[in-house]
CSV table of C-alpha atoms and ligand atoms in Angstrom, one decimal:
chain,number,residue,atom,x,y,z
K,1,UNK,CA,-36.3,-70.6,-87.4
K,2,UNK,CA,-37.7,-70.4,-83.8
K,3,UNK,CA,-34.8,-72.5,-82.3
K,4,UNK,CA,-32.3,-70.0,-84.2
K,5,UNK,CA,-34.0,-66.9,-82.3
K,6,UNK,CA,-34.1,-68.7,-78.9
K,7,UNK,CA,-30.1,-69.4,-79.2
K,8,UNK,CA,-29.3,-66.3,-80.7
K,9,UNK,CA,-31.6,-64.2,-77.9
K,10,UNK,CA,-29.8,-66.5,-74.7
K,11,UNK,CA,-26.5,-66.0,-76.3
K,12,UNK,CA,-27.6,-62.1,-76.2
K,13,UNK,CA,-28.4,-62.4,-72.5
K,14,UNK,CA,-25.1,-64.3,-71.4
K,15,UNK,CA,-23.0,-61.5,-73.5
K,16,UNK,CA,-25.2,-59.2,-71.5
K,17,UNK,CA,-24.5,-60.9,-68.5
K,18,UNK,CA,-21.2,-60.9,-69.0
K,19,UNK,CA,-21.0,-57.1,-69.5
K,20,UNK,CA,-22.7,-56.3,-66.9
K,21,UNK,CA,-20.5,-57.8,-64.7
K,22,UNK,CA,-17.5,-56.6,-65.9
K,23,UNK,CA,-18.8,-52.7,-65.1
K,24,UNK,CA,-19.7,-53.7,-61.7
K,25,UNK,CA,-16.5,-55.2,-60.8
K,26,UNK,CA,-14.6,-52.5,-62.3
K,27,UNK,CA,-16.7,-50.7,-60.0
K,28,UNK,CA,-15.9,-52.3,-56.7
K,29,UNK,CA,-12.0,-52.6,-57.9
K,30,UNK,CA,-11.8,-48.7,-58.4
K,31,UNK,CA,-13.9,-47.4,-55.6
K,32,UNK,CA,-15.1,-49.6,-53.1
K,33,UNK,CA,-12.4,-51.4,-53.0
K,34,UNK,CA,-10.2,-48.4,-52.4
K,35,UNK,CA,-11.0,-48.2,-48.7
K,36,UNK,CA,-10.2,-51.6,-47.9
K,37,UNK,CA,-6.9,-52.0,-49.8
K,38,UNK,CA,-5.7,-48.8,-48.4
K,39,UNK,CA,-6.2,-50.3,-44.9
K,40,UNK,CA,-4.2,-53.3,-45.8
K,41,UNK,CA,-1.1,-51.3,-47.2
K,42,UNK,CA,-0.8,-48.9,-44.3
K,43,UNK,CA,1.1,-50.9,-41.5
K,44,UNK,CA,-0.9,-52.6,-39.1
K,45,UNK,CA,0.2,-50.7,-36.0
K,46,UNK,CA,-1.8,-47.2,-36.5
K,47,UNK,CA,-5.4,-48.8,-38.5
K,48,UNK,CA,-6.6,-45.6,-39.2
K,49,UNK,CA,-9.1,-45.3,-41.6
K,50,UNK,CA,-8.1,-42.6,-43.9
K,51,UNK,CA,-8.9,-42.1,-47.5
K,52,UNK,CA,-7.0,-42.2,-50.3
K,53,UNK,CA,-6.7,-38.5,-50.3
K,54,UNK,CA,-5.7,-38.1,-46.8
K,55,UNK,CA,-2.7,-41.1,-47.7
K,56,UNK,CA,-1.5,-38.9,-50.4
K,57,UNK,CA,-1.8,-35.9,-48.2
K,58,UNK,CA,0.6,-37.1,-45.8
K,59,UNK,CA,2.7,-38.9,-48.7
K,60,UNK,CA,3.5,-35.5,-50.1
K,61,UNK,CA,4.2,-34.1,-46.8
K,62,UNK,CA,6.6,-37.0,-45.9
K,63,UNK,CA,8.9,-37.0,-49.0
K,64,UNK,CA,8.4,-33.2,-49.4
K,65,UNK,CA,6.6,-33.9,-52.6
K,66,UNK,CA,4.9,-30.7,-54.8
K,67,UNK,CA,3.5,-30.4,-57.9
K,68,UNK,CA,3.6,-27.7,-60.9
K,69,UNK,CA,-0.2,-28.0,-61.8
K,70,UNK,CA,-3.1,-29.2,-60.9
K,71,UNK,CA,-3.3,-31.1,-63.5
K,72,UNK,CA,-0.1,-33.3,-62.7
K,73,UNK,CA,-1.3,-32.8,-59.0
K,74,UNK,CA,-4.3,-35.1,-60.2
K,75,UNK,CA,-2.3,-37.4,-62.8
K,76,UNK,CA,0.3,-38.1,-59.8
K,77,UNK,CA,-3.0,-39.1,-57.3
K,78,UNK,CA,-4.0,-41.9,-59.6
K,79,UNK,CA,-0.6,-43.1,-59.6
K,80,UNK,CA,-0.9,-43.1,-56.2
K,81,UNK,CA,-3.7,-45.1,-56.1
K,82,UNK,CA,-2.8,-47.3,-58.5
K,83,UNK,CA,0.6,-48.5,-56.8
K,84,UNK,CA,-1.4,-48.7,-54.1
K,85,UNK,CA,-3.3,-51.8,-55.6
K,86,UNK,CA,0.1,-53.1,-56.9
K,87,UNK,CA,1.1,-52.9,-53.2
K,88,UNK,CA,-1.7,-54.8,-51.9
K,89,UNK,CA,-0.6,-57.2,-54.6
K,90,UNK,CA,2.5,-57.4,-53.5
K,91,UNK,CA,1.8,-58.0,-50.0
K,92,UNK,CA,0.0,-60.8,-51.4
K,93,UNK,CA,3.1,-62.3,-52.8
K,94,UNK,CA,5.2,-61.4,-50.1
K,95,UNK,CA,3.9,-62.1,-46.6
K,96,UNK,CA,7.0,-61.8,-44.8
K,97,UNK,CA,7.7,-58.2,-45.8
K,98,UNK,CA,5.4,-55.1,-45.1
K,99,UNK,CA,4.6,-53.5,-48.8
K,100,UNK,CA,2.9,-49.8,-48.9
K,101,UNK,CA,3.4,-46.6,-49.6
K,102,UNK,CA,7.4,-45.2,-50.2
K,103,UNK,CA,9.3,-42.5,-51.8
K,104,UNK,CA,8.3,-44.0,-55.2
K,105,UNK,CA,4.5,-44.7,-54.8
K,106,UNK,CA,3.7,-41.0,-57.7
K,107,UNK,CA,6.1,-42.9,-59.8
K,108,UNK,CA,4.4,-45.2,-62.8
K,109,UNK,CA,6.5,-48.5,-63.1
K,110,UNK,CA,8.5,-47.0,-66.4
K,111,UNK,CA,9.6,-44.1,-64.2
K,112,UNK,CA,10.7,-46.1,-61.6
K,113,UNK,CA,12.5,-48.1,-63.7
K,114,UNK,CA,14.1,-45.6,-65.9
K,115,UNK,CA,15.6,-43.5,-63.2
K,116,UNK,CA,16.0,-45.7,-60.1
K,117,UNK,CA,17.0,-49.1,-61.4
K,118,UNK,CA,19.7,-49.9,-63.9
K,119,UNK,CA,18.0,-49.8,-68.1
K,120,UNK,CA,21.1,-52.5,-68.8
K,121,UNK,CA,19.9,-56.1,-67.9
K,122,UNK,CA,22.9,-56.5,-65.3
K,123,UNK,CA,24.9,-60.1,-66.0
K,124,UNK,CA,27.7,-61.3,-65.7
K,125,UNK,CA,31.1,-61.0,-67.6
K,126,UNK,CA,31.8,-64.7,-69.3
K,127,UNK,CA,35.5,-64.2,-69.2
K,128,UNK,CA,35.8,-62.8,-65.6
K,129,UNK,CA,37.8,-64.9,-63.2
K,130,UNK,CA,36.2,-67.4,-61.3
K,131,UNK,CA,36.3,-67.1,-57.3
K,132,UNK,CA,38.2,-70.0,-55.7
K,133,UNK,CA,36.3,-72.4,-53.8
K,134,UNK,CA,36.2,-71.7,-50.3
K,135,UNK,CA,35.0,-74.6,-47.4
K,136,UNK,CA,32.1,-73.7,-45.8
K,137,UNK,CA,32.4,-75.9,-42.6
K,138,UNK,CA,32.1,-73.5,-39.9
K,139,UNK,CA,30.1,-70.6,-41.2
K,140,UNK,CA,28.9,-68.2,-38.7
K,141,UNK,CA,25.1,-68.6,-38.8
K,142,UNK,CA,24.7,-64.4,-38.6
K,143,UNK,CA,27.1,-61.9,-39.9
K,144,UNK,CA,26.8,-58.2,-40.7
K,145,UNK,CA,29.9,-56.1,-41.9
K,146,UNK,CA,28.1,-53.0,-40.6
K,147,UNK,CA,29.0,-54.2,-36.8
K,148,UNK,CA,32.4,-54.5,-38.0
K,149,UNK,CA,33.2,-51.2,-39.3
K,150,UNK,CA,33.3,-52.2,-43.1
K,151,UNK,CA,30.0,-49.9,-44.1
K,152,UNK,CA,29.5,-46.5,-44.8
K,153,UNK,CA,26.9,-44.7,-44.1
K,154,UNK,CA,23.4,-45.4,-46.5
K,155,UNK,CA,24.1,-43.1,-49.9
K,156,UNK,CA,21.2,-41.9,-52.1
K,157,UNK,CA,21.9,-42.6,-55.9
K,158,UNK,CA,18.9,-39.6,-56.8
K,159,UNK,CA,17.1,-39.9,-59.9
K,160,UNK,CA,20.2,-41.6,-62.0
K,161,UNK,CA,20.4,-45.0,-62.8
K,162,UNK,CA,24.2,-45.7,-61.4
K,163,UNK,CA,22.8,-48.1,-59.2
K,164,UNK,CA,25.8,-50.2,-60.5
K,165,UNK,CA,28.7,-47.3,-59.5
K,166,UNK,CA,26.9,-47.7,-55.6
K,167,UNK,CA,27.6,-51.4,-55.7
K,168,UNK,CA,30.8,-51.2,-57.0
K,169,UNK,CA,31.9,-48.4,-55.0
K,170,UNK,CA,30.2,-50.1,-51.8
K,171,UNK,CA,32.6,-53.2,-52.4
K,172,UNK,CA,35.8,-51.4,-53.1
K,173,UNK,CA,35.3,-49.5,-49.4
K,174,UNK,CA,34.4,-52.7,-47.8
K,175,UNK,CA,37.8,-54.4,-49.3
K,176,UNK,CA,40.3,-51.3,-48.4
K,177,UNK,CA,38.6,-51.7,-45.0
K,178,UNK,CA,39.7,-55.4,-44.7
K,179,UNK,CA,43.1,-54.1,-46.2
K,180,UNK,CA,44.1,-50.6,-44.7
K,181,UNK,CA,41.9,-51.3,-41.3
K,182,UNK,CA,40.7,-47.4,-42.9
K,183,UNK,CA,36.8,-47.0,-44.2
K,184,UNK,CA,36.7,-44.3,-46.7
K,185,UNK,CA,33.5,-43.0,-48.6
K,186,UNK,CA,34.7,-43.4,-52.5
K,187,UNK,CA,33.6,-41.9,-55.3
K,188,UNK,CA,30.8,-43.0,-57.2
K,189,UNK,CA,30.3,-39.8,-59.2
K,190,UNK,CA,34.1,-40.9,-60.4
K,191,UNK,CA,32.7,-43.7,-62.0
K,192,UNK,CA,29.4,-42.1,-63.5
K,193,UNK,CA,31.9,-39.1,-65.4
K,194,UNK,CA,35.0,-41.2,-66.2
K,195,UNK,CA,34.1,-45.0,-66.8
K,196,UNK,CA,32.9,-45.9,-70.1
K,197,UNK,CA,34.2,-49.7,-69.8
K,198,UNK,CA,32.9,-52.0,-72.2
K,199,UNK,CA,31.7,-55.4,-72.0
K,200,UNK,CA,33.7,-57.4,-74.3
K,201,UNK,CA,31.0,-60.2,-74.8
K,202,UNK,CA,28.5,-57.6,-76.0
K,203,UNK,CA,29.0,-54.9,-78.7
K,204,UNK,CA,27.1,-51.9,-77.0
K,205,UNK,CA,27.5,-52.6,-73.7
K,206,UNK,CA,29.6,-50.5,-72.0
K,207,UNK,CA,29.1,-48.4,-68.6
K,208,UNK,CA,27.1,-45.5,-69.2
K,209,UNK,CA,26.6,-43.2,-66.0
K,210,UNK,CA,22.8,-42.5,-65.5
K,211,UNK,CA,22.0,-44.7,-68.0
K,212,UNK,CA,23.7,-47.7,-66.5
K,213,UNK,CA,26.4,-50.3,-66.4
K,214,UNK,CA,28.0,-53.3,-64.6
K,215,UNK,CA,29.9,-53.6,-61.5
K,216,UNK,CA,32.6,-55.8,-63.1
K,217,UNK,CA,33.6,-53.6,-65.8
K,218,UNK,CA,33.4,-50.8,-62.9
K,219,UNK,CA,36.3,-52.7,-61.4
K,220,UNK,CA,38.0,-53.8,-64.3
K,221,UNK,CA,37.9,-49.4,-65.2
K,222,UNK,CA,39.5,-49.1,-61.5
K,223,UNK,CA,41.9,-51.4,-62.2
K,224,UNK,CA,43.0,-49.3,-65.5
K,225,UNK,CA,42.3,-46.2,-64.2
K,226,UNK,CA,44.6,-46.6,-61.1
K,227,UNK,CA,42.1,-46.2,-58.4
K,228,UNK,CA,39.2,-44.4,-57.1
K,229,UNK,CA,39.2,-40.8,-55.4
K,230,UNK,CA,37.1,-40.3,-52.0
K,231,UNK,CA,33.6,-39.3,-51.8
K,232,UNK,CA,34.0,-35.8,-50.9
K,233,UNK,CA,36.9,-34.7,-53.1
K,234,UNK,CA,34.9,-36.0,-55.8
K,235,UNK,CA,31.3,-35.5,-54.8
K,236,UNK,CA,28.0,-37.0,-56.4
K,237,UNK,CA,26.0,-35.3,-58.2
K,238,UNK,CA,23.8,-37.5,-60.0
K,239,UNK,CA,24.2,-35.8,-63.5
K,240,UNK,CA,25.6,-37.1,-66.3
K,241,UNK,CA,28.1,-36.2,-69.4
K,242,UNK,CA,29.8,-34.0,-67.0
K,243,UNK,CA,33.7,-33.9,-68.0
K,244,UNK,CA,36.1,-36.5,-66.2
K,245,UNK,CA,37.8,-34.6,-63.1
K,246,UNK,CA,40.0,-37.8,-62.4
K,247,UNK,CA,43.4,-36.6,-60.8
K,248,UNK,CA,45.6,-39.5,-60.2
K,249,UNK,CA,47.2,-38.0,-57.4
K,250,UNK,CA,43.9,-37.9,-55.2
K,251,UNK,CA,43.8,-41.5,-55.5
K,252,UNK,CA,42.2,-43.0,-52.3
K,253,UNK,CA,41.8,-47.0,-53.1
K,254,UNK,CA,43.1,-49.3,-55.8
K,255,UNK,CA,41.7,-52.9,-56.6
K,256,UNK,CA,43.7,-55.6,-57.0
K,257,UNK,CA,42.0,-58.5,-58.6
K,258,UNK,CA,38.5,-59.4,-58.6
K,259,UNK,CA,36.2,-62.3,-59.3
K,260,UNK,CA,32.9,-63.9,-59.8
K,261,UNK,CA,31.5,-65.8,-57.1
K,262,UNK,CA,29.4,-69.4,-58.6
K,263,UNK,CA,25.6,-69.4,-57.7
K,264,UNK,CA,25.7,-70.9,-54.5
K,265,UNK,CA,24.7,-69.6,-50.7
K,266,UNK,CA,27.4,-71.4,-49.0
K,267,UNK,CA,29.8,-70.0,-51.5
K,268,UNK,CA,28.7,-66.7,-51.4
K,269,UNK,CA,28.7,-66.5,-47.4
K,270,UNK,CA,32.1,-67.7,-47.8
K,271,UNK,CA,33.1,-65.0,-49.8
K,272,UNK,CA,31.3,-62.4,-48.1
K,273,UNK,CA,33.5,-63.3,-44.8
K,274,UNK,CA,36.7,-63.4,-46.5
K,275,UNK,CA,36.7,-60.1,-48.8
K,276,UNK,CA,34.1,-58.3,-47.1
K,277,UNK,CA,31.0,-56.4,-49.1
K,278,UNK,CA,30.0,-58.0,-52.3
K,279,UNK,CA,28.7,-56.5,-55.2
K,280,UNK,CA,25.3,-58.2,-56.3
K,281,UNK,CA,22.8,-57.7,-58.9
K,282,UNK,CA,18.7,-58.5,-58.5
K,283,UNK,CA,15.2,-58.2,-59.9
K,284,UNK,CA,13.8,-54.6,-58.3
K,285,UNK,CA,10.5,-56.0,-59.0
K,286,UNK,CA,9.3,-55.5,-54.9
K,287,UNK,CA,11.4,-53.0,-54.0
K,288,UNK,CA,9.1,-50.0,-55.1
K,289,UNK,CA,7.0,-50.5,-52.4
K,290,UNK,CA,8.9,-52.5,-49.9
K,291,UNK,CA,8.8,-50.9,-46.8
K,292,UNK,CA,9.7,-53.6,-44.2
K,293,UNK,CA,10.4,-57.4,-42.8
K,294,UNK,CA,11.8,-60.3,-44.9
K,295,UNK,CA,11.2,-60.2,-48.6
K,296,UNK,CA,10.4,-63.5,-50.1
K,297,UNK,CA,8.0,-63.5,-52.9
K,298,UNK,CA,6.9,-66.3,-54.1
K,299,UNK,CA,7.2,-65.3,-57.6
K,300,UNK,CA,10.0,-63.1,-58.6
K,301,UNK,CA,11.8,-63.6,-61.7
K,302,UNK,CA,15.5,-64.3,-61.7
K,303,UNK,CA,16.6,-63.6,-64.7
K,304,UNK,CA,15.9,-59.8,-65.2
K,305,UNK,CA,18.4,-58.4,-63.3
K,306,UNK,CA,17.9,-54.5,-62.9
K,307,UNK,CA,19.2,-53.5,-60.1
K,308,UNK,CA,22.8,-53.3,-58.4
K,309,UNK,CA,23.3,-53.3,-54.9
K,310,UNK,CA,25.7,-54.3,-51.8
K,311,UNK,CA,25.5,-57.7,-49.9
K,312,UNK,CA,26.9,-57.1,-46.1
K,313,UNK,CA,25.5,-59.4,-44.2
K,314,UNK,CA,23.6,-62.3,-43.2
K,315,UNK,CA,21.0,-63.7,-40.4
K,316,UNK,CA,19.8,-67.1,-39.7
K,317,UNK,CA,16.3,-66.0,-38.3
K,318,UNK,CA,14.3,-63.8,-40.0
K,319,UNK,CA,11.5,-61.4,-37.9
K,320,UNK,CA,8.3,-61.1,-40.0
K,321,UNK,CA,5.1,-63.1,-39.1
K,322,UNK,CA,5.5,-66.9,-37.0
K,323,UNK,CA,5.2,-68.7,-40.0
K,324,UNK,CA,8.3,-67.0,-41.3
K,325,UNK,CA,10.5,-66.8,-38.3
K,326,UNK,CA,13.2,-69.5,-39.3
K,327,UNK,CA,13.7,-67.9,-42.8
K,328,UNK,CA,17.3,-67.2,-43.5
K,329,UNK,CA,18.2,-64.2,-44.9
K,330,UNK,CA,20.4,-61.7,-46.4
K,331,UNK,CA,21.1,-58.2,-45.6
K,332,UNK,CA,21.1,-55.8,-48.6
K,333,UNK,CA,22.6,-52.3,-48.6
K,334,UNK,CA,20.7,-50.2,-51.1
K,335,UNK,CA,21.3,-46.7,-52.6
K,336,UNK,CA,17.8,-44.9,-52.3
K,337,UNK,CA,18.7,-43.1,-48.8
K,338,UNK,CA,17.8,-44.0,-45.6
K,339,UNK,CA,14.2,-43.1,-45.5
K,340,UNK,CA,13.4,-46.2,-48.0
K,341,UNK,CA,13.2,-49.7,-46.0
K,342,UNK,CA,14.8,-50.9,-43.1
K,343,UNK,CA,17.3,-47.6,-42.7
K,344,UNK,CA,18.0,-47.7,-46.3
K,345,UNK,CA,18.2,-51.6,-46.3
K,346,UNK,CA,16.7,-54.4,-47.9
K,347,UNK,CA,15.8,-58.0,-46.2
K,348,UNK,CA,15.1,-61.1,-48.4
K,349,UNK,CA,15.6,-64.5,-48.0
K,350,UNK,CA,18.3,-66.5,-48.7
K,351,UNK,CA,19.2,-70.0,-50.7
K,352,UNK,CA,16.5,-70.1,-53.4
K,353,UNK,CA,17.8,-67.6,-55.4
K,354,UNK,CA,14.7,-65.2,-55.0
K,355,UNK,CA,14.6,-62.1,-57.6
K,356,UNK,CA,18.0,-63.9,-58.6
K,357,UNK,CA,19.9,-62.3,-55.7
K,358,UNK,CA,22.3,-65.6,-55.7
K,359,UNK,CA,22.7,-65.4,-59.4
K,360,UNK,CA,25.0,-62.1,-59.5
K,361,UNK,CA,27.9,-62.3,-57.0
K,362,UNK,CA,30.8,-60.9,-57.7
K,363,UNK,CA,34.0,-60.1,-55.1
K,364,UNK,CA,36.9,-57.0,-55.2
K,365,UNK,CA,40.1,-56.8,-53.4
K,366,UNK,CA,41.6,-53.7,-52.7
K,367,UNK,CA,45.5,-53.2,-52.9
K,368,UNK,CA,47.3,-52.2,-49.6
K,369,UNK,CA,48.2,-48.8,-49.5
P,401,NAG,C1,42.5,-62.2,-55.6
P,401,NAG,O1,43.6,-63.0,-56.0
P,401,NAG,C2,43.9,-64.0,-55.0
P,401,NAG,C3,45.2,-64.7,-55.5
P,401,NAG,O2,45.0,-65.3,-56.8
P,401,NAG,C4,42.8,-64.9,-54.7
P,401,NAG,O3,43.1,-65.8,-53.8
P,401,NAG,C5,41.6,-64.0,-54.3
P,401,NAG,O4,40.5,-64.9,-54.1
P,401,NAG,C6,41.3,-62.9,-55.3
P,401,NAG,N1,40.3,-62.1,-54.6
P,401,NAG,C7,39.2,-61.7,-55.3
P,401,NAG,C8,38.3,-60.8,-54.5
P,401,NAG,O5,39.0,-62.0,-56.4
């Protein structure tokens, strides 16, 4: 009887224990803990200590953010804080990039998700032809299309998930550069109204405007469709199930063929050099609070695919911190304007296949007009 009450009573003080610390270190992660974290996600340069209210303060000022009520006023400040944890946790996983506050930081994940990054998982077509082999002998160990005239200008997709009509349209302008010698902003709004495409490996699938969609049935709807219109006679809006104003005779750029590059750096580098721009897909996972440097996490799963974006370029040596300095990377066009990243681009390294950014390649050519 006395034994039972002495094991009962210390199994009482452990659960006890146990509780107790579990309130305390709740209370060091939500409020002590503030201070420091917010000191490690605002870049190193300016170490003011301000607190969480003053970061929000200047957040709304910077991305001229307001709020209806107080009420979502307040809701959108523990956001705030809270992706300010998730960007001390990303800075953990990702030394060679600077992770903090951006445009997206009042955003929860779903949000984020829903209406800057494709809902489709992006893959690739099964069927789609398969990019030659090209030798990779004398690759140049740094390349970026931007210096060679093959780039427009950094475009803001809004809150729309056509991610997928960017890097599509990005590609097509890059390959009737290498054709016509002509860069020409295209139409992704085009794409968004008029290309319902479906993927013939997957009942359901088909291109969807806001709501997503691939970049090889984007091309395979250009092919149909004839070509693509330019930018500004057929402007983005960001809105969906607005009527299709394709008029064939405002045609700007046609593709010709494309293809699907094999998941290789080499090959991909190849590619990039021969056709210009490609059209990639990869996990968005960091990119919510990417601000900076060479992303290379060292967890980042490549399978969900969520994203679509623009591969122009490449470098041999990346920036960020010493240990880091020899990293190769690639350079990554993106489509949330030019106030998120570096100018609107994204860094990461290359030949491992990080966040799957080697697992999605695929290539356009654009008929000579
Ligand atoms: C287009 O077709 C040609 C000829 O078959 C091929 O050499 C080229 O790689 C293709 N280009 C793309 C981007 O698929």
């Amino acid at each position: 009887m006395e034994r039972l009450t002495v094991i009962a009573l210390s199994f009482a003080i452990l659960l006890s224990a146990t509780v107790a610390y579990g309130v305390s270190s709740d209370q060091i992660n939500g409020v002590e803990d503030d201070d420091l974290l917010i000191r490690q996600v605002v870049s190193g340069d300016d170490d003011r200590l301000l607190t969480a209210e003053q970061h929000f303060q200047n957040f709304k000022l910077k991305f001229g953010k307001t709020y209806a009520t107080d009420e979502e006023h307040d809701y959108r400040f523990r956001i705030f804080k809270a992706n300010l944890r998730k960007a001390k946790r990303h800075q953990k996983l990702d030394p060679g990039a600077i992770h903090g506050v951006t445009q997206f930081s009042d955003l929860t994940e779903d949000e984020f998700r829903k209406n800057f990054v494709g809902v489709n998982r992006l893959r690739l077509p099964a069927d789609a032809q398969k990019a030659p082999i090209l030798p990779t002998d004398n690759l140049a160990s740094d390349f970026d299309w931007r210096d060679h005239g093959a780039v427009t200008p950094v475009k803001n997709q809004g809150s729309c998930g056509s991610c997928w009509s960017f890097s599509a349209v990005g590609a097509l302008e890059g390959a009737n550069f290498l054709s016509t010698g002509k860069l020409v902003s295209l139409s992704e709004q085009q794409l968004v109204d008029c290309d319902h495409e479906c993927d013939p490996e997957e009942a359901g699938a088909c291109d969807a405007g806001c709501n997503g969609g691939l970049m090889t049935s984007a091309f395979e709807y250009i092919l149909k469709a004839g070509g693509l219109e330019r930018e500004e006679d057929y402007p983005y809006t960001g809105k969906d199930r607005g009527p299709c104003k394709f008029q064939n005779a405002k045609i700007a750029a046609s593709v010709s063929n494309f293809s699907v590059i094999s998941l290789d750096a080499d090959q991909i580098a190849a590619n990039l050099l021969k056709n210009g721009p490609l059209a990639i897909g990869i996990n968005a996972a960091f990119m919510q609070t990417y601000m900076k440097g060479v992303s290379c996490p060292y967890i980042c799963s490549k399978r969900n695919l969520n994203h679509g974006v623009l591969l122009v370029g490449y470098g041999s040596a990346g920036y960020a911190p010493i240990r880091f300095k020899e990293k190769p990377y690639w350079i990554i066009k993106n489509s949330w304007g030019e106030n998120w990243g570096e100018n609107g681009y994204y860094l990461i390294c290359k030949g491992k296949n990080i966040c799957g950014v080697e697992s999605m390649v695929s290539s356009v050519a654009a008929t000579q007009n």
